[in-house]
Each structure stands twice: as structure tokens, then as C-alpha cells.
């Protein structure tokens, strides 16, 4: 390995140290996230009492819980949210798959709408398809991309779900209507349903040139926030129809940006500089993050927020998902750029490096088992409504979807069917349904066997 990576890794400027691969030494969630997850997913005190679960064992069979509900032991005739999640957590979407769509080009993006009525898939060949989930998954809109460079890098539905934006390797983001448009090609004018938004700002009378990797609507739908290949975060004002500002956020590509919660005031970003950063949008004009989180040894491909303004997860090219608590962030990175040469686009990750841990790791948990290679693979918390966010799930370069238990760190589900990298996957917000999109061109739907097919 020395010939590939140069000088001894432990002596490099990043100061990374090795540790033994013993289960007790792996980072596990702290007591706070354990408690918060258990409050959302464990049966209530009343349920324990009325199902004769005297020892308060966390797991109560769904049959006992249903009987208690039908007998109206609670006086409300229904489950609490935690009881509901406890029942539904027995039914992971691991059966199938059933085909949704198949194309001859790679599938890059899977995305359910917030209410689960729509599903979006984007293919490298230029098709952006919107499916009507409640109408037998029929194609509601088949948008042909304009100005596509290489592939779609991201899509985002507007808060009112009337339109969708898509980004690729350019500073141009296109916005297209979903509602009120005919599916008949003879009646549809792509120029009329598309609008191009130019995120570039002129510097010294020259327009900037960069690609957009990540795009998100603000909560009120008035702005778009983008992570860019010129190491920046860019904000576009939709009402003024012009870029608002462009800040130098990282020292390498910004692969992912997302909002911390519904207020839209706090942003998380992840970059190929291995760092996660937290930004207060009320202070964005100062070009300085509110804090930095260190722990990944390689670039960050995706970030998903728990939605509570406190916890988020990130997928890294070091083949790990990390769970973060922003209360642990610092003002500095505690890490200089690495000097070894490894390229995830064509090289396999060295086995010796899988058991290396950053000495200043600020994450509160680490999840391993999946593979992050070739593309910006995405990871997510499972839905609040049906699972209480008890799980983390991710695509993988091993052609599978991996599901981890947030608290134990154990892999509880492995969805294997595809013949190539699964770049993205999406769990229905209310039902035990998960859809995976793969480079084999397949969009596949996974259910629990007892679910309606």
C-alpha cells in the first residue's frame, strides 16, 4: 500500500490514527439520540400496562397491541404516534421488487413527494419522469431535459409540488411545470413549460463557470440553494429572478446542501474537503460557517437532516455514514488536506483504510457495510410518520440498498436485485414502500409482503 499512498498514513498532516476493529470500539449513538428514537418508536406506558408487559420489554407483538386498541384500553380508540411506529417498524419494505420503470440509460434519482402522491425519477439519457403513485404509478409527466450536461445531478419539487427543478453540470438550473400540462406531445411545448435560471454571477466582467451538484427549495419556495463545483454555496432569489449571493463555502466541490428544519434558517453542507459545515442563513453574507464537523476521512457525497435542527447524517467516500449532533461542532477543521492519492471514481477503497478513524472525530455514530464508489450515493433517515426515524437507509455501489438501525448500528435490511450501482432510493412517507434507482436503468419498488401490491 505504501507505493499507492506515499508516506506512512499515520504520519500525514491530517493526523489520522488506526484503531482495532472491535465492535465495542466503534462509535455508537449517544444517550440523547437513543432516548429520542425510543420515545418515537417504543410502546407507551399505557400500552405496556394494558398488554400485561410488566417487565416493560421494548418489543410488544403487533397482535397484542391491536387487541388492546380494539378493546379501547386507552379510551381514545386509536394508537399513539409511538405505538403506531412500533407496529409499523415490524414491516420493513424488504420484499420484492416490483418494477416501476426501465430505461436504457442509468437511473440517478429517486424522490417521493412530501405527501407520497408523486414520485420522481431522473435518467442519464435526459428523461425526468413524474409518476402518479395513487394511479398505478402511471407517468404523469415525462420531461425531456434542456441543456443537459452528462446527467442530472439533482432534482427538487417545489413546496406546493406544482413544479420541479433539475440541475446538471452547469450553472443553469431548469424549472418545469408538473400540474396543468398535457401529456400529449402534440399539445405540449417544452419551451413554454421550462424556465432557465442562471446561477452564475459575473466576476470582472466574465461569467462564472461551474456545475451544480445539489439543489433545494427554501421552505417558503422563494429561493433555491445550490451546492456547486467551484467550492461554493449559491442562492437564487426566485421572486427577483436573479442570483442573490454566492459564497466560498469549502476548499473543494460542495456535493450536498440541505436545510436543518422547517424554519429554513440553518443549512448543512458537505464537500470533497471531507468536512460538514453548518450555516446560519441570517449570517450567510459574512461568508463564515456557524460551525464545522470533522470525522470523515474522504469526501462527503450526501447529507440528510433529521428535521429537528440538531441531528443529520452524511454519506462519505470513506465508506461510512456518520450521525452528527451540531452541538458538538467546532470553529476549526482540525485537519489539513491529505497528501495521498485515491480516486473513488475508478479505484476500490483499500481494505486497510476501512478501520481508520479520525482522532478528532466529532460524529456521534458511524454505520458501515455499504459501498460509496463511482457516484454521489445518497443516504436518508426513514420516515417520521411510519418509523419514527428509527432507521437509516442508503444506496450502494454493491448494487443493493442497505438499512441500518439508528440505535444499534446493526444492518437490519439488505435489498439486493439490481445489476449495478444503486445511486438513490426513497422511502414512502407513510407506507412500507421503498423505491430504488440503479445504473442498470431500473426503478424498482420494494414493499412488505403484507402490503398492497
Coordinates of C-alpha atoms in Angstrom, one line a residue:
X1 CA 0.0 0.0 0.0
X2 CA 2.9 2.3 0.5
X3 CA 3.6 2.7 -3.2
X4 CA 0.0 3.9 -3.8
X5 CA -0.4 6.3 -0.9
X6 CA 3.2 7.6 -0.4
X7 CA 4.4 8.2 3.1
X8 CA 3.0 6.4 6.1
X9 CA -0.6 7.5 6.5
X10 CA -0.5 7.8 10.3
X11 CA 2.3 10.4 10.0
X12 CA 0.5 12.6 7.5
X13 CA -0.7 16.1 8.3
X14 CA -4.3 15.0 8.8
X15 CA -3.2 13.2 12.0
X16 CA -5.5 10.2 11.4
X17 CA -4.8 7.2 13.6
X18 CA -5.6 3.5 13.3
X19 CA -7.8 1.6 15.7
X20 CA -8.7 -2.1 16.2
X21 CA -11.7 -3.5 14.5
X22 CA -13.6 -4.4 17.7
X23 CA -17.3 -3.8 17.9
X24 CA -17.1 -2.1 21.3
X25 CA -14.7 0.5 19.9
X26 CA -17.0 1.6 17.1
X27 CA -18.8 4.8 17.5
X28 CA -22.4 4.2 18.8
X29 CA -25.2 6.7 19.2
X30 CA -25.1 8.8 22.4
X31 CA -27.8 8.6 25.1
X32 CA -29.7 11.6 23.7
X33 CA -30.4 10.2 20.2
X34 CA -31.2 6.8 21.8
X35 CA -33.7 8.3 24.1
X36 CA -35.3 10.4 21.3
X37 CA -35.5 7.5 19.0
X38 CA -37.0 5.2 21.7
X39 CA -39.6 7.9 22.6
X40 CA -40.8 7.9 19.0
X41 CA -40.8 4.1 18.5
X42 CA -41.4 2.3 21.8
X43 CA -44.8 1.5 23.1
X44 CA -46.3 3.9 25.6
X45 CA -46.6 3.3 29.3
X46 CA -50.3 2.7 28.9
X47 CA -49.6 0.1 26.2
X48 CA -47.2 -1.8 28.5
X49 CA -49.7 -1.7 31.3
X50 CA -52.7 -2.9 29.2
X51 CA -50.8 -5.7 27.4
X52 CA -49.5 -7.2 30.7
X53 CA -46.0 -6.3 29.7
X54 CA -44.9 -5.9 33.3
X55 CA -41.2 -6.0 32.6
X56 CA -41.6 -3.2 30.1
X57 CA -39.8 -5.1 27.3
X58 CA -39.5 -2.7 24.4
X59 CA -41.0 -5.1 21.9
X60 CA -44.7 -5.9 22.2
X61 CA -46.2 -8.0 19.4
X62 CA -48.5 -6.2 17.0
X63 CA -51.3 -8.7 17.7
X64 CA -51.4 -7.7 21.4
X65 CA -51.3 -4.0 20.5
X66 CA -54.1 -4.4 18.0
X67 CA -56.2 -6.3 20.6
X68 CA -55.6 -3.5 23.2
X69 CA -56.6 -0.9 20.7
X70 CA -59.8 -2.7 19.6
X71 CA -60.7 -3.1 23.3
X72 CA -60.2 0.6 23.6
X73 CA -58.0 0.2 26.7
X74 CA -56.7 3.8 26.1
X75 CA -60.1 5.5 25.9
X76 CA -59.2 7.1 22.6
X77 CA -59.8 4.2 20.2
X78 CA -56.5 4.7 18.5
X79 CA -52.8 4.3 18.8
X80 CA -50.4 7.0 19.9
X81 CA -47.9 8.0 17.3
X82 CA -45.2 6.0 19.1
X83 CA -47.4 2.9 19.3
X84 CA -48.1 3.3 15.6
X85 CA -44.4 3.5 14.7
X86 CA -43.7 0.4 16.9
X87 CA -46.2 -1.6 14.9
X88 CA -45.1 -0.4 11.5
X89 CA -41.4 -1.0 12.4
X90 CA -42.1 -4.7 12.2
X91 CA -42.9 -4.3 8.5
X92 CA -39.8 -3.2 6.7
X93 CA -40.1 -2.8 2.9
X94 CA -37.7 -5.7 2.1
X95 CA -39.9 -7.9 -0.2
X96 CA -40.0 -7.7 -4.0
X97 CA -39.0 -5.9 -6.0
X98 CA -41.8 -4.9 -8.4
X99 CA -40.8 -2.9 -11.5
X100 CA -41.8 0.8 -11.7
X101 CA -39.9 1.6 -14.9
X102 CA -37.0 0.6 -17.0
X103 CA -34.9 2.6 -19.4
X104 CA -31.7 2.1 -21.4
X105 CA -29.8 4.8 -19.5
X106 CA -28.7 5.0 -15.9
X107 CA -31.2 6.0 -13.3
X108 CA -29.8 8.6 -11.0
X109 CA -32.5 10.0 -8.7
X110 CA -35.5 8.6 -6.7
X111 CA -37.7 11.0 -4.8
X112 CA -41.2 10.8 -3.3
X113 CA -43.1 14.0 -2.8
X114 CA -43.8 15.1 0.8
X115 CA -47.3 13.6 0.8
X116 CA -46.2 10.5 -1.2
X117 CA -48.7 11.1 -4.1
X118 CA -45.9 11.8 -6.6
X119 CA -42.6 10.0 -7.3
X120 CA -39.8 11.5 -9.4
X121 CA -37.1 9.6 -11.3
X122 CA -34.3 11.0 -13.4
X123 CA -32.4 9.1 -16.1
X124 CA -29.0 10.0 -17.6
X125 CA -30.4 9.9 -21.1
X126 CA -32.4 13.1 -20.3
X127 CA -35.8 11.8 -19.1
X128 CA -37.2 13.2 -15.9
X129 CA -40.4 11.3 -15.1
X130 CA -43.1 12.1 -12.6
X131 CA -45.3 9.2 -11.6
X132 CA -48.8 9.3 -10.1
X133 CA -48.3 6.9 -7.2
X134 CA -52.1 6.6 -6.4
X135 CA -52.9 5.9 -10.1
X136 CA -51.0 2.6 -10.5
X137 CA -47.7 4.5 -10.9
X138 CA -48.6 5.9 -14.3
X139 CA -46.4 8.5 -15.8
X140 CA -47.9 11.9 -15.0
X141 CA -45.2 13.9 -16.8
X142 CA -42.2 12.9 -18.9
X143 CA -39.9 15.9 -19.1
X144 CA -37.1 16.0 -21.6
X145 CA -34.2 17.8 -20.1
X146 CA -32.9 21.0 -21.7
X147 CA -29.2 21.8 -21.7
X148 CA -28.3 18.5 -20.1
X149 CA -24.6 18.0 -19.5
X150 CA -23.6 14.4 -18.8
X151 CA -26.5 13.7 -16.4
X152 CA -29.0 15.0 -13.8
X153 CA -27.2 15.8 -10.6
X154 CA -30.2 16.7 -8.5
X155 CA -33.9 17.5 -8.6
X156 CA -36.3 19.2 -6.2
X157 CA -40.0 19.5 -6.0
X158 CA -41.4 23.0 -5.1
X159 CA -43.2 23.1 -1.7
X160 CA -46.6 23.3 -3.4
X161 CA -45.5 20.4 -5.8
X162 CA -46.6 22.4 -8.9
X163 CA -43.2 22.4 -10.5
X164 CA -39.8 20.7 -10.3
X165 CA -36.3 22.0 -10.8
X166 CA -33.4 19.9 -12.1
X167 CA -29.6 20.6 -12.1
X168 CA -26.7 19.2 -14.0
X169 CA -23.0 20.1 -14.5
X170 CA -23.6 23.7 -15.4
X171 CA -24.7 26.9 -13.6
X172 CA -28.1 26.7 -15.3
X173 CA -31.0 25.2 -13.3
X174 CA -34.2 24.5 -15.2
X175 CA -37.7 24.7 -13.7
X176 CA -40.6 22.8 -15.3
X177 CA -44.3 22.7 -14.5
X178 CA -46.0 19.5 -13.3
X179 CA -49.6 20.4 -12.9
X180 CA -51.9 21.7 -15.7
X181 CA -49.8 20.4 -18.5
X182 CA -51.0 18.0 -21.2
X183 CA -49.2 14.7 -21.7
X184 CA -49.9 14.8 -25.4
X185 CA -46.6 15.7 -27.2
X186 CA -48.6 17.5 -29.9
X187 CA -50.1 19.8 -27.4
X188 CA -47.0 20.3 -25.2
X189 CA -44.4 23.0 -25.9
X190 CA -41.3 22.3 -23.9
X191 CA -40.2 25.9 -24.2
X192 CA -43.4 27.0 -22.5
X193 CA -43.1 24.7 -19.6
X194 CA -39.4 25.3 -19.0
X195 CA -37.7 28.3 -17.5
X196 CA -33.9 28.5 -17.2
X197 CA -32.3 30.0 -14.0
X198 CA -28.7 31.2 -14.4
X199 CA -26.9 30.9 -11.0
X200 CA -23.7 32.4 -12.3
X201 CA -22.5 35.9 -11.3
X202 CA -20.2 38.0 -13.4
X203 CA -16.7 38.5 -11.9
X204 CA -14.5 41.1 -13.5
X205 CA -17.0 41.1 -16.5
X206 CA -16.6 37.4 -17.0
X207 CA -19.4 34.9 -16.2
X208 CA -18.5 32.2 -13.8
X209 CA -18.4 28.6 -14.9
X210 CA -19.3 25.8 -12.5
X211 CA -21.6 22.8 -12.1
X212 CA -24.4 22.3 -9.6
X213 CA -24.4 19.1 -7.6
X214 CA -27.2 19.7 -5.1
X215 CA -30.3 21.9 -5.3
X216 CA -33.0 22.6 -2.6
X217 CA -36.1 24.9 -2.4
X218 CA -36.3 27.1 0.7
X219 CA -39.3 26.3 2.9
X220 CA -41.4 29.2 1.5
X221 CA -40.5 28.4 -2.1
X222 CA -39.0 31.8 -2.7
X223 CA -35.3 30.7 -3.0
X224 CA -33.2 27.9 -4.4
X225 CA -30.0 26.9 -2.6
X226 CA -27.3 25.0 -4.5
X227 CA -24.0 23.3 -3.8
X228 CA -21.5 23.9 -6.6
X229 CA -18.3 22.5 -8.1
X230 CA -16.5 25.8 -7.6
X231 CA -16.5 25.1 -3.8
X232 CA -19.4 27.4 -3.2
X233 CA -23.0 27.6 -2.0
X234 CA -25.2 29.7 -4.3
X235 CA -28.6 31.2 -3.6
X236 CA -31.1 32.2 -6.3
X237 CA -33.9 34.6 -5.5
X238 CA -37.0 33.3 -7.4
X239 CA -39.0 36.4 -6.8
X240 CA -36.3 38.8 -8.1
X241 CA -35.4 36.2 -10.8
X242 CA -31.6 36.6 -10.2
X243 CA -28.8 35.1 -8.1
X244 CA -28.9 36.5 -4.5
X245 CA -25.3 35.6 -3.5
X246 CA -22.5 33.2 -4.0
X247 CA -20.3 32.3 -1.0
X248 CA -16.9 30.5 -1.0
X249 CA -18.0 27.7 1.4
X250 CA -15.4 24.9 1.2
X251 CA -12.0 24.2 -0.3
X252 CA -13.4 21.6 -2.7
X253 CA -16.6 20.7 -4.5
X254 CA -19.8 21.2 -2.5
X255 CA -21.6 17.9 -3.2
X256 CA -24.6 18.4 -1.0
X257 CA -26.6 21.1 0.8
X258 CA -29.9 20.7 2.8
X259 CA -31.9 22.6 5.4
X260 CA -31.8 21.7 9.0
X261 CA -35.5 22.0 9.7
X262 CA -38.8 23.7 8.5
X263 CA -37.7 27.2 9.5
X264 CA -35.2 27.2 6.6
X265 CA -32.7 29.3 8.6
X266 CA -30.0 26.7 9.2
X267 CA -28.2 24.9 6.3
X268 CA -25.8 21.9 6.3
X269 CA -23.2 21.4 3.6
X270 CA -20.8 18.6 2.7
X271 CA -17.8 18.7 0.5
X272 CA -14.9 16.8 -1.1
X273 CA -12.7 18.6 1.5
X274 CA -14.1 15.9 4.0
X275 CA -15.9 18.5 6.1
X276 CA -19.5 19.1 7.1
X277 CA -20.4 22.7 7.8
X278 CA -23.3 24.4 9.4
X279 CA -24.6 27.7 8.1
X280 CA -26.9 30.3 9.7
X281 CA -28.7 31.9 6.7
X282 CA -29.2 35.0 8.7
X283 CA -25.4 35.4 8.7
X284 CA -24.6 34.0 5.2
X285 CA -23.4 37.4 4.0
X286 CA -20.4 37.1 6.3
X287 CA -19.1 34.1 4.4
X288 CA -18.3 32.2 7.6
X289 CA -20.0 29.0 8.8
X290 CA -21.6 28.8 12.2
X291 CA -19.5 25.6 12.8
X292 CA -17.5 22.8 11.3
X293 CA -17.9 19.0 11.9
X294 CA -14.9 16.7 11.4
X295 CA -14.8 12.9 11.2
X296 CA -15.0 11.7 7.6
X297 CA -11.6 10.7 6.0
X298 CA -12.9 11.2 2.4
X299 CA -15.3 13.5 0.6
X300 CA -19.0 13.7 1.5
X301 CA -21.5 12.6 -1.1
X302 CA -24.8 13.4 0.6
X303 CA -26.4 14.9 3.7
X304 CA -29.9 14.3 5.1
X305 CA -31.3 16.2 8.1
X306 CA -33.4 14.6 10.9
X307 CA -35.5 17.7 10.6
X308 CA -35.0 18.7 14.3
X309 CA -32.4 21.4 13.7
X310 CA -29.9 19.2 15.6
X311 CA -29.1 15.9 14.1
X312 CA -28.1 15.0 10.5
X313 CA -26.4 12.1 8.7
X314 CA -23.7 12.2 5.9
X315 CA -22.5 9.6 3.4
X316 CA -18.8 9.6 2.8
X317 CA -16.3 8.2 0.3
X318 CA -14.6 6.6 3.3
X319 CA -17.4 4.0 3.1
X320 CA -19.2 5.2 6.2
X321 CA -22.4 7.0 7.2
X322 CA -21.9 9.3 10.1
X323 CA -24.5 10.7 12.5
X324 CA -23.8 14.3 13.8
X325 CA -25.1 16.5 16.6
X326 CA -24.5 20.1 15.7
X327 CA -24.0 21.0 19.4
X328 CA -20.6 19.3 19.0
X329 CA -19.4 21.4 16.1
X330 CA -16.2 23.5 16.4
X331 CA -14.8 26.6 14.8
X332 CA -11.9 24.9 13.0
X333 CA -11.4 21.8 10.9
X334 CA -8.5 20.2 12.9
X335 CA -7.3 18.6 9.7
X336 CA -5.1 19.7 6.8
X337 CA -5.5 18.3 3.3
X338 CA -4.4 14.8 2.7
X339 CA -1.4 14.0 0.6
X340 CA -2.2 10.5 -0.6
X341 CA -3.9 9.8 -4.0
X342 CA -7.1 7.8 -4.1
X343 CA -9.9 8.4 -6.7
X344 CA -13.3 6.9 -5.9
X345 CA -14.4 7.1 -9.5
X346 CA -12.3 4.2 -10.6
X347 CA -10.4 2.8 -7.7
X348 CA -11.6 0.4 -5.0
X349 CA -11.4 1.6 -1.4
X350 CA -8.4 -0.1 0.3
X351 CA -9.3 -2.6 3.0
X352 CA -6.6 -1.4 5.3
X353 CA -8.3 2.0 5.3
X354 CA -11.7 0.8 6.4
X355 CA -10.5 0.6 10.1
X356 CA -9.0 4.1 10.3
X357 CA -10.6 6.7 12.4
X358 CA -10.0 10.4 12.6
X359 CA -8.6 11.3 16.1
X360 CA -10.8 14.4 16.2
X361 CA -14.0 12.6 15.1
X362 CA -17.0 14.7 16.3
X363 CA -19.7 12.3 15.0
X364 CA -21.9 10.5 17.5
X365 CA -22.3 7.3 15.5
X366 CA -20.8 5.5 12.5
X367 CA -22.5 3.0 10.2
X368 CA -20.6 0.6 7.9
X369 CA -21.4 -2.1 5.4
X370 CA -22.4 -0.3 2.2
X371 CA -20.1 0.9 -0.5
X372 CA -19.7 4.5 -1.8
X373 CA -17.9 4.4 -5.2
X374 CA -18.2 5.9 -8.7
X375 CA -21.0 8.4 -7.9
X376 CA -22.5 10.6 -5.2
X377 CA -24.5 7.9 -3.4
X378 CA -27.3 9.1 -1.1
X379 CA -28.5 8.2 2.4
X380 CA -31.6 9.1 4.4
X381 CA -33.4 8.8 7.7
X382 CA -36.5 6.6 7.4
X383 CA -39.9 8.5 7.6
X384 CA -41.1 10.1 10.8
X385 CA -44.7 9.1 10.5
X386 CA -44.3 5.3 9.9
X387 CA -40.9 4.5 11.6
X388 CA -40.1 7.4 14.0
X389 CA -36.8 7.7 12.0
X390 CA -35.6 4.5 13.6
X391 CA -33.6 3.5 10.5
X392 CA -31.0 4.9 8.1
X393 CA -31.0 3.6 4.6
X394 CA -28.6 4.1 1.7
X395 CA -27.9 3.2 -1.9
X396 CA -24.6 1.4 -2.5
X397 CA -22.1 0.6 -5.2
X398 CA -22.6 -3.1 -4.5
X399 CA -26.0 -2.9 -6.3
X400 CA -28.0 -3.0 -3.1
X401 CA -29.9 -0.9 -0.6
X402 CA -28.7 -1.2 3.0
X403 CA -30.9 -0.4 6.0
X404 CA -29.3 0.3 9.4
X405 CA -30.9 0.6 12.9
X406 CA -30.0 4.0 14.2
X407 CA -29.6 3.0 17.8
X408 CA -27.8 -0.4 17.5
X409 CA -26.0 0.3 14.3
X410 CA -26.9 -3.2 13.0
X411 CA -27.8 -3.8 9.4
X412 CA -31.5 -4.9 9.5
X413 CA -32.3 -5.0 5.8
X414 CA -30.4 -5.7 2.5
X415 CA -32.3 -5.2 -0.7
X416 CA -30.4 -7.0 -3.5
X417 CA -31.7 -7.2 -7.0
X418 CA -30.1 -4.6 -9.2
X419 CA -27.2 -5.3 -11.5
X420 CA -25.3 -2.1 -11.0
X421 CA -24.8 0.8 -8.5
X422 CA -27.9 2.0 -6.6
X423 CA -27.3 5.7 -6.5
X424 CA -30.5 6.8 -4.9
X425 CA -33.5 5.3 -3.0
X426 CA -36.6 6.8 -1.4
X427 CA -38.9 5.5 1.4
X428 CA -42.6 6.4 1.1
X429 CA -43.5 8.9 3.9
X430 CA -46.5 6.8 5.1
X431 CA -46.4 3.3 3.8
X432 CA -43.8 0.4 4.0
X433 CA -42.7 1.1 0.4
X434 CA -39.2 1.9 -0.8
X435 CA -38.1 2.7 -4.4
X436 CA -34.5 2.2 -5.6
X437 CA -33.0 3.7 -8.8
X438 CA -29.9 2.0 -10.3
X439 CA -27.4 2.4 -13.0
X440 CA -28.9 -0.7 -14.6
X441 CA -31.7 1.6 -15.7
X442 CA -34.3 0.0 -13.4
X443 CA -36.6 1.8 -11.0
X444 CA -37.8 -0.9 -8.6
X445 CA -40.4 -0.8 -5.8
X446 CA -39.9 -2.8 -2.6
X447 CA -42.8 -3.5 -0.1
X448 CA -43.5 -5.5 2.9
X449 CA -45.1 -8.8 1.8
X450 CA -48.3 -7.9 3.6
X451 CA -48.6 -4.6 1.8
X452 CA -50.9 -4.0 -1.1
X453 CA -49.0 -4.5 -4.4

